[in-house]
Amino acid sequence: MNSTLLYDSADTICAISTPAGSGGIAVIRISGKDAITITDKIWKGRRLSAAATHTAHLGEIVDPNTGQIIDQSVATVFRAPGTFTGEDVVEVSVHGSRWIQKQLIALLCRQGCRGALPGEFTRRAYASGKLDLAQAEAVADVIASSSQAAHRLAMSQLRGQYSHRLSQMRQQLVDLASLLELELDFSEEDVEFASRDHLLQLATSLKNELGSLADTFDTGAAIKDGIPVAIIGPTNAGKSSLLNALLGDERAIVSDIHGTTRDIVEDTLEIGPYLIRFRDTAGLRYTDDTIEQLGIERSHRAARSAQIIIYVVDPTQPETNDIPDDIPSERIIYAINKTDTGAQEALTYPSESTVRISARTGEGIDHLKDIIQRRIAALTPSDTENALIVTNARHAQAMRSAATSAAAVIDGLRSSLPPDLIAQDLREAIRHLASVTGEITTPELLQNIFENFCIGK
């Protein structure tokens, strides 16, 4: 990537904003000071330069060199500053033919546009102050959201609720730093502008909140990428059959041979508002087979990293409970399989955590899905649309770093360090928070963030 282009906003840019390939409609977006003028050069219909903002117009795309009509289309005009990028924008909707899309992009580039870089439209929205950096990153999350819960989280961040609270915390730290630095200006008079008890209370409150926010990252990442649910149990209990029954597809190999599943088989399914990432694991048993032992070790790791564990019980086999001891009971669902055989399990499991199923006939599978949804709801905030949950690893690290700096401020206040040393730690905390919303950033950081966007956004 030519990084110099990423920060040159003088050019007028264009890109296909709809998914690659053929479809009913394709949308080409043009943004920049010459967006309307350039589009007018290939437009036959009402002159767009005379059109009001936020209006749509029917016309034709025409090659000005040959007079060839490329397609009938609709052009929608958006005038600065009331646009996504803060610049003049035209969105041209054409039929979804790949040939038409390529011809339109080529025509625009011959008239003075250049092809947009990944994320350049959103980068321009950030540069013009339409979005802060956290909101800009949320645009990508909205596009990528694959469940209702993930969409709600991304929309909450895009609307700025998350950024607003971070800005409030940053301002509180700035106020603290200002008071301490003011004391430095009057150090010879030995003036104290702020109560140390008040500073200590505020710094402690901010440190605790930052730590709590950073701790939401595991939950946020699970909602965003898919909540991990591990299916574990003894060999031949029906774990692979259960995965297939949940997915409604023959995803995993099913066999009566012990140890058939030796590696983790993973697939996703939407249940209610959540995307679930099911992981079928190797059967738990004692074995001398080195490869199978590796699979069993992976099963234990999958269980420890899962939000929910489905422990499959085979009532026709001697009972073994191989769930790792450090797994909280509220994360475990006991699925008593093979109800179609009429066999009864030897042990009794908590009724609220137990469901009787037949992976072969499908009996109880819907009930199991209901239990999974309820368990996940209990482990996640009830209002994901308004809750402050961190879904971005960069944000979580910045908050942990800010919390560490706040802890240093607390230690300094308790040990009566000079104000200049305490102020230095405050400035570090401010810098870490500002990096989340983009008040303080670097060209390298911006390039790393926006180059992962799709071209048309």
Coordinates of C-alpha atoms in Angstrom, one line a residue:
M1 CA 0.0 0.0 0.0
N2 CA 1.2 3.5 -0.8
S3 CA 0.8 5.1 2.7
T4 CA 1.3 8.6 1.4
L5 CA -2.0 8.3 -0.5
L6 CA -3.8 7.3 2.7
Y7 CA -3.3 10.8 4.1
D8 CA -3.8 12.8 0.9
S9 CA -7.4 14.0 1.1
A10 CA -7.1 16.4 -1.8
D11 CA -7.9 13.7 -4.3
T12 CA -11.5 12.8 -5.3
I13 CA -11.8 9.0 -4.7
C14 CA -14.2 6.3 -6.0
A15 CA -14.9 2.7 -5.3
I16 CA -17.5 0.0 -5.5
S17 CA -19.3 -0.1 -2.2
T18 CA -21.4 -3.2 -2.6
P19 CA -20.0 -6.7 -2.3
A20 CA -17.8 -8.1 -5.1
G21 CA -19.5 -10.0 -7.9
S22 CA -22.8 -9.7 -9.8
G23 CA -26.1 -8.7 -8.2
G24 CA -29.2 -6.8 -8.9
I25 CA -27.7 -3.5 -8.0
A26 CA -24.2 -2.2 -7.5
V27 CA -23.4 1.1 -5.8
I28 CA -20.3 3.2 -6.7
R29 CA -19.3 5.9 -4.2
I30 CA -17.5 9.0 -5.2
S31 CA -16.1 11.5 -2.5
G32 CA -14.1 14.7 -2.7
K33 CA -14.3 18.3 -3.7
D34 CA -14.8 17.4 -7.4
A35 CA -17.1 14.4 -6.9
I36 CA -20.2 16.1 -8.4
T37 CA -18.3 17.8 -11.3
I38 CA -16.6 14.6 -12.3
T39 CA -19.8 12.6 -12.2
D40 CA -21.5 15.2 -14.3
K41 CA -18.9 14.5 -17.1
I42 CA -20.3 11.0 -17.6
W43 CA -23.9 11.7 -16.7
K44 CA -26.8 12.2 -19.1
G45 CA -29.8 13.5 -17.3
R46 CA -30.5 16.4 -14.9
R47 CA -27.2 18.3 -14.2
L48 CA -26.0 17.1 -10.8
S49 CA -24.2 20.3 -10.1
A50 CA -27.6 22.0 -10.0
A51 CA -29.2 19.3 -7.8
A52 CA -30.0 19.8 -4.2
T53 CA -28.3 17.8 -1.5
H54 CA -29.8 14.4 -0.5
T55 CA -31.7 14.0 -3.8
A56 CA -31.8 11.1 -6.2
H57 CA -31.9 11.4 -10.0
L58 CA -32.6 9.0 -12.8
G59 CA -30.3 9.2 -15.8
E60 CA -27.7 7.3 -17.9
I61 CA -23.9 6.7 -17.6
V62 CA -22.3 7.7 -20.9
D63 CA -18.7 7.4 -22.1
P64 CA -17.9 11.0 -23.1
N65 CA -15.4 9.9 -25.7
T66 CA -17.6 7.5 -27.7
G67 CA -21.1 8.5 -26.6
Q68 CA -21.8 4.9 -25.7
I69 CA -24.5 4.4 -23.1
I70 CA -23.1 2.2 -20.3
D71 CA -26.2 1.8 -18.2
Q72 CA -29.3 3.4 -16.9
S73 CA -28.7 4.5 -13.3
V74 CA -29.7 6.5 -10.3
A75 CA -27.3 9.1 -8.9
T76 CA -27.8 10.4 -5.4
V77 CA -26.1 13.7 -4.5
F78 CA -24.9 14.6 -1.0
R79 CA -23.3 18.0 -0.5
A80 CA -20.6 18.8 2.1
P81 CA -20.5 19.2 5.0
G82 CA -23.6 17.1 5.7
T83 CA -22.2 13.8 4.4
F84 CA -20.5 10.7 5.8
T85 CA -17.1 11.9 4.8
G86 CA -17.7 15.6 5.3
E87 CA -17.0 16.1 1.6
D88 CA -19.2 16.2 -1.5
V89 CA -20.4 12.6 -2.2
V90 CA -22.2 11.0 -5.2
E91 CA -23.5 7.5 -5.0
V92 CA -24.3 6.0 -8.4
S93 CA -26.5 2.9 -8.5
V94 CA -26.2 0.7 -11.6
H95 CA -27.2 -2.8 -12.6
G96 CA -24.9 -5.3 -10.9
S97 CA -23.1 -6.5 -14.0
R98 CA -19.3 -6.8 -13.3
W99 CA -18.6 -5.3 -16.7
I100 CA -20.8 -2.3 -15.9
Q101 CA -19.0 -1.8 -12.6
K102 CA -15.6 -2.0 -14.1
Q103 CA -16.6 0.4 -17.0
L104 CA -18.0 3.0 -14.5
I105 CA -14.9 2.9 -12.3
A106 CA -12.7 3.3 -15.4
L107 CA -14.7 6.2 -16.7
L108 CA -14.5 8.0 -13.3
C109 CA -10.8 7.5 -13.1
R110 CA -10.3 8.9 -16.6
Q111 CA -12.2 12.0 -15.6
G112 CA -10.0 12.7 -12.5
C113 CA -10.9 10.2 -9.7
R114 CA -8.5 7.7 -8.2
G115 CA -9.4 4.4 -6.7
A116 CA -10.1 4.5 -3.0
L117 CA -7.8 2.7 -0.6
P118 CA -9.2 0.3 2.0
G119 CA -11.2 2.3 4.6
E120 CA -10.4 5.6 3.0
F121 CA -14.0 6.8 3.1
T122 CA -14.2 6.2 6.8
R123 CA -10.7 7.6 7.3
R124 CA -12.0 10.8 5.7
A125 CA -15.0 10.8 8.0
Y126 CA -12.6 10.6 10.9
A127 CA -10.3 13.3 9.5
S128 CA -13.2 15.7 9.1
G129 CA -14.5 15.1 12.6
K130 CA -17.6 13.2 11.7
L131 CA -16.4 10.2 13.7
D132 CA -13.8 9.6 16.3
L133 CA -11.4 6.7 16.0
A134 CA -13.5 4.3 18.1
Q135 CA -16.6 5.1 16.1
A136 CA -14.6 4.6 12.8
E137 CA -13.6 1.2 14.0
A138 CA -17.2 0.5 14.9
V139 CA -18.1 1.0 11.2
A140 CA -16.1 -2.1 10.4
D141 CA -17.7 -4.0 13.2
V142 CA -21.2 -3.1 12.0
I143 CA -20.4 -4.3 8.5
A144 CA -18.9 -7.6 9.9
S145 CA -21.6 -8.2 12.5
S146 CA -23.1 -11.7 12.1
S147 CA -25.6 -11.7 14.9
Q148 CA -28.2 -9.4 16.5
A149 CA -26.1 -9.1 19.7
A150 CA -22.9 -8.2 17.8
H151 CA -24.8 -5.7 15.7
R152 CA -26.2 -4.0 18.8
L153 CA -22.8 -3.7 20.4
A154 CA -21.3 -2.2 17.2
M155 CA -24.2 0.3 16.8
S156 CA -23.8 1.4 20.4
Q157 CA -20.1 2.1 19.8
L158 CA -20.9 3.8 16.4
R159 CA -23.5 6.1 18.1
G160 CA -20.8 7.3 20.4
Q161 CA -22.0 6.1 23.8
Y162 CA -18.7 4.3 24.4
S163 CA -16.6 7.3 23.2
H164 CA -18.6 9.7 25.3
R165 CA -17.8 7.9 28.5
L166 CA -14.1 7.5 27.6
S167 CA -14.0 11.3 26.9
Q168 CA -15.5 12.0 30.2
M169 CA -12.9 9.9 32.0
R170 CA -10.1 11.5 30.0
Q171 CA -11.4 15.0 30.9
Q172 CA -11.4 14.0 34.6
L173 CA -7.8 13.0 34.3
V174 CA -7.0 16.2 32.4
D175 CA -8.6 18.2 35.2
L176 CA -6.5 16.4 37.8
A177 CA -3.3 17.0 35.8
S178 CA -4.1 20.7 35.4
L179 CA -4.5 21.2 39.1
L180 CA -1.2 19.4 39.9
E181 CA 0.6 21.3 37.2
L182 CA -0.8 24.6 38.5
E183 CA 0.7 23.7 41.9
L184 CA 4.1 23.4 40.2
D185 CA 3.8 27.1 39.0
F186 CA 3.3 28.1 42.6
S187 CA 5.7 25.6 44.1
E188 CA 7.7 28.4 46.0
E189 CA 4.5 29.5 47.7
D190 CA 3.7 25.9 48.8
V191 CA 0.1 26.2 47.6
E192 CA -2.1 23.1 47.3
F193 CA -4.9 23.6 44.7
A194 CA -6.6 20.2 45.2
S195 CA -7.4 18.0 48.2
R196 CA -5.2 14.9 48.1
D197 CA -8.0 12.9 49.5
H198 CA -10.3 14.1 46.6
L199 CA -7.6 13.3 44.0
L200 CA -7.1 9.8 45.5
Q201 CA -10.8 9.1 45.5
L202 CA -11.2 10.2 41.9
A203 CA -8.1 8.3 40.7
T204 CA -9.2 5.2 42.5
S205 CA -12.7 5.4 40.9
L206 CA -11.2 5.8 37.4
K207 CA -8.7 3.0 37.8
N208 CA -11.5 0.6 38.9
E209 CA -13.8 1.6 36.1
L210 CA -11.0 1.3 33.5
G211 CA -10.1 -2.2 34.9
S212 CA -13.8 -3.3 34.8
L213 CA -14.2 -2.0 31.2
A214 CA -11.0 -3.9 30.1
D215 CA -12.3 -7.0 31.7
T216 CA -15.4 -6.9 29.5
F217 CA -13.2 -7.7 26.5
D218 CA -13.6 -11.5 26.7
T219 CA -17.3 -11.1 26.7
G220 CA -17.3 -8.5 23.9
A221 CA -15.0 -10.5 21.7
A222 CA -17.2 -13.6 22.2
I223 CA -20.3 -11.7 21.2
K224 CA -18.6 -10.2 18.2
D225 CA -16.8 -13.3 16.9
G226 CA -19.1 -16.1 18.2
I227 CA -19.7 -17.4 21.7
P228 CA -17.6 -20.5 22.1
V229 CA -19.5 -23.6 23.2
A230 CA -17.5 -26.8 23.8
I231 CA -19.2 -30.2 23.4
I232 CA -17.3 -32.7 25.5
G233 CA -17.8 -36.1 27.1
P234 CA -16.6 -39.7 26.8
T235 CA -15.9 -41.5 23.5
N236 CA -19.0 -42.7 21.7
A237 CA -21.4 -40.6 23.9
G238 CA -22.7 -38.9 20.7
K239 CA -20.9 -35.6 20.7
S240 CA -20.4 -35.5 16.9
S241 CA -24.0 -36.6 16.4
L242 CA -25.1 -33.8 18.6
L243 CA -23.1 -31.3 16.6
N244 CA -24.7 -32.5 13.4
A245 CA -28.1 -32.4 15.0
L246 CA -27.6 -28.8 16.3
L247 CA -26.3 -27.6 12.9
G248 CA -28.8 -29.7 10.9
D249 CA -25.9 -30.9 8.7
E250 CA -23.5 -33.8 8.6
R251 CA -20.6 -31.6 9.7
A252 CA -18.7 -34.2 11.8
I253 CA -17.9 -37.8 11.1
V254 CA -19.9 -40.2 13.2
S255 CA -18.6 -43.7 13.9
D256 CA -19.0 -46.4 16.6
I257 CA -15.2 -46.7 16.7
H258 CA -13.8 -45.1 19.9
G259 CA -11.5 -42.1 19.3
T260 CA -12.8 -41.2 15.8
T261 CA -12.7 -37.5 16.6
R262 CA -9.1 -36.6 17.3
D263 CA -9.1 -32.9 16.5
I264 CA -11.6 -30.1 17.2
V265 CA -14.4 -29.7 14.6
E266 CA -15.9 -26.2 14.7
D267 CA -18.9 -24.6 13.1
T268 CA -21.3 -21.7 13.9
L269 CA -25.0 -21.4 14.3
E270 CA -27.3 -18.4 15.3
I271 CA -29.4 -19.1 18.3
G272 CA -31.6 -16.2 19.2
P273 CA -29.6 -12.9 19.1
Y274 CA -26.2 -14.8 19.4
L275 CA -23.8 -16.4 17.1
I276 CA -22.6 -19.6 18.7
R277 CA -19.3 -21.2 17.8
F278 CA -19.8 -24.9 18.6
R279 CA -16.6 -27.0 19.1
D280 CA -16.9 -30.8 18.9
T281 CA -14.0 -32.3 20.8
A282 CA -12.1 -35.6 21.1
G283 CA -13.7 -38.1 23.5
L284 CA -12.4 -38.2 27.0
R285 CA -10.9 -41.5 28.1
Y286 CA -7.6 -43.1 29.1
T287 CA -5.6 -44.1 26.1
D288 CA -2.0 -45.0 25.1
D289 CA -2.5 -43.5 21.6
T290 CA -0.2 -40.4 21.4
I291 CA -2.3 -38.7 18.8
E292 CA -5.5 -39.3 20.6
Q293 CA -3.9 -38.0 23.8
L294 CA -3.1 -34.7 22.0
G295 CA -6.8 -34.5 21.0
I296 CA -7.9 -35.0 24.6
E297 CA -5.5 -32.3 25.8
R298 CA -7.1 -30.0 23.2
S299 CA -10.6 -31.0 24.5
H300 CA -9.6 -29.8 28.0
R301 CA -8.3 -26.5 26.6
A302 CA -11.4 -26.0 24.6
A303 CA -13.5 -26.6 27.7
R304 CA -11.6 -24.0 29.7
S305 CA -11.8 -21.4 27.0
A306 CA -15.6 -21.9 26.3
Q307 CA -18.3 -19.8 27.7
I308 CA -20.7 -22.8 27.8
I309 CA -19.9 -26.5 28.0
I310 CA -22.3 -29.2 26.9
Y311 CA -21.2 -32.4 28.6
V312 CA -22.8 -35.3 26.7
V313 CA -23.7 -38.2 28.9
D314 CA -24.2 -41.7 27.5
P315 CA -26.5 -43.6 29.9
T316 CA -25.6 -46.9 28.2
Q317 CA -21.9 -46.5 29.3
P318 CA -20.3 -46.5 32.8
E319 CA -20.5 -43.0 34.1
T320 CA -17.4 -40.8 34.0
N321 CA -17.3 -37.1 34.7
D322 CA -14.1 -35.8 33.1
I323 CA -15.0 -32.1 33.3
P324 CA -11.9 -30.1 34.4
D325 CA -12.3 -29.1 38.1
D326 CA -11.8 -25.4 37.5
I327 CA -14.9 -25.0 35.2
P328 CA -17.7 -23.0 37.0
S329 CA -20.9 -25.1 37.3
E330 CA -23.0 -22.3 35.8
R331 CA -21.2 -22.8 32.5
I332 CA -22.1 -26.5 32.3
I333 CA -25.1 -28.1 30.6
Y334 CA -25.6 -31.9 30.9
A335 CA -27.1 -33.4 27.8
I336 CA -28.3 -36.9 28.6
N337 CA -28.1 -38.5 25.1
K338 CA -29.7 -41.6 23.5
T339 CA -33.1 -41.2 25.1
D340 CA -34.5 -43.2 22.2
T341 CA -32.8 -46.3 23.7
G342 CA -34.8 -46.1 26.9
A343 CA -31.6 -46.3 29.0
Q344 CA -31.5 -44.3 32.3
E345 CA -28.4 -42.5 33.5
A346 CA -26.8 -43.8 36.7
L347 CA -26.1 -40.4 38.2
T348 CA -28.4 -37.5 38.9
Y349 CA -27.5 -34.1 37.6
P350 CA -28.9 -30.6 38.6
S351 CA -32.3 -30.4 37.0
E352 CA -31.8 -26.8 35.9
S353 CA -28.6 -27.9 34.1
T354 CA -29.9 -31.1 32.5
V355 CA -31.7 -31.8 29.2
R356 CA -32.6 -35.3 27.8
I357 CA -31.9 -35.6 24.1
S358 CA -31.5 -38.0 21.3
A359 CA -29.0 -36.8 18.8
R360 CA -30.1 -39.5 16.4
T361 CA -33.9 -38.6 16.4
G362 CA -33.6 -34.9 17.2
E363 CA -35.6 -35.2 20.4
G364 CA -34.8 -32.4 22.9
I365 CA -32.5 -30.5 20.5
D366 CA -34.8 -27.4 20.5
H367 CA -35.0 -27.5 24.3
L368 CA -31.2 -27.7 24.4
K369 CA -30.9 -24.6 22.2
D370 CA -33.3 -22.8 24.6
I371 CA -31.1 -23.6 27.6
I372 CA -28.0 -22.5 25.7
Q373 CA -29.6 -19.2 24.9
R374 CA -30.7 -18.6 28.5
R375 CA -27.2 -19.5 29.8
I376 CA -25.5 -17.1 27.4
A377 CA -28.0 -14.4 28.3
A378 CA -27.1 -14.9 32.0
L379 CA -23.4 -14.5 31.3
T380 CA -23.8 -11.4 29.1
P381 CA -25.3 -7.9 29.8
S382 CA -29.0 -7.9 29.4
D383 CA -28.9 -4.6 27.4
T384 CA -26.1 -5.0 24.9
E385 CA -27.3 -2.0 23.0
N386 CA -26.5 0.4 25.8
A387 CA -23.9 -1.5 27.9
L388 CA -20.3 -0.4 27.7
I389 CA -18.5 -3.5 26.5
V390 CA -15.1 -3.6 24.9
T391 CA -14.9 -5.6 21.7
N392 CA -11.6 -4.3 20.3
A393 CA -8.2 -5.7 21.6
R394 CA -6.5 -2.4 21.0
H395 CA -9.0 -0.6 23.2
A396 CA -8.7 -3.2 25.9
Q397 CA -4.9 -2.8 26.0
A398 CA -5.2 1.0 26.1
M399 CA -7.6 0.8 29.1
R400 CA -5.3 -1.6 30.9
S401 CA -2.4 0.7 30.4
A402 CA -4.4 3.7 31.5
A403 CA -5.5 1.7 34.6
T404 CA -1.8 0.9 35.4
S405 CA -0.9 4.6 35.1
A406 CA -3.9 5.5 37.4
A407 CA -2.6 2.9 39.9
A408 CA 0.8 4.7 39.8
V409 CA -1.0 8.0 40.5
I410 CA -2.7 6.4 43.5
D411 CA 0.6 5.1 44.8
G412 CA 2.2 8.5 44.3
L413 CA -0.6 10.3 46.2
R414 CA -0.4 7.8 49.1
S415 CA 3.3 8.2 49.4
S416 CA 3.3 12.0 49.0
L417 CA 5.4 12.1 45.8
P418 CA 6.1 15.5 44.3
P419 CA 3.3 16.8 42.1
D420 CA 5.5 16.7 39.0
L421 CA 6.0 13.0 39.3
I422 CA 2.3 12.3 39.9
A423 CA 1.4 14.6 36.9
Q424 CA 3.7 12.5 34.7
D425 CA 1.7 9.3 35.4
L426 CA -1.5 11.3 34.9
R427 CA -0.3 12.4 31.4
E428 CA 0.4 8.7 30.6
A429 CA -3.1 7.7 31.6
I430 CA -4.5 10.5 29.5
R431 CA -2.4 9.5 26.5
H432 CA -3.6 5.9 26.6
L433 CA -7.3 6.9 26.8
A434 CA -6.8 9.5 24.0
S435 CA -5.4 6.8 21.7
V436 CA -8.8 4.9 21.8
T437 CA -10.8 7.8 20.5
G438 CA -8.0 9.3 18.4
E439 CA -7.3 12.6 20.1
I440 CA -3.7 11.3 20.1
T441 CA -2.6 8.9 17.4
T442 CA 0.1 8.2 14.8
P443 CA 0.0 7.7 11.0
E444 CA 1.1 4.1 11.5
L445 CA -1.8 3.4 13.8
L446 CA -4.3 4.9 11.4
Q447 CA -2.8 2.9 8.5
N448 CA -3.0 -0.3 10.4
I449 CA -6.7 0.3 11.4
F450 CA -8.0 1.5 8.1
E451 CA -6.1 -0.9 5.8
N452 CA -8.3 -3.7 7.2
F453 CA -11.5 -2.1 6.0
C454 CA -13.2 -3.1 2.7
I455 CA -12.3 -0.9 -0.2
G456 CA -15.7 0.8 -0.6
K457 CA -16.0 1.8 3.0

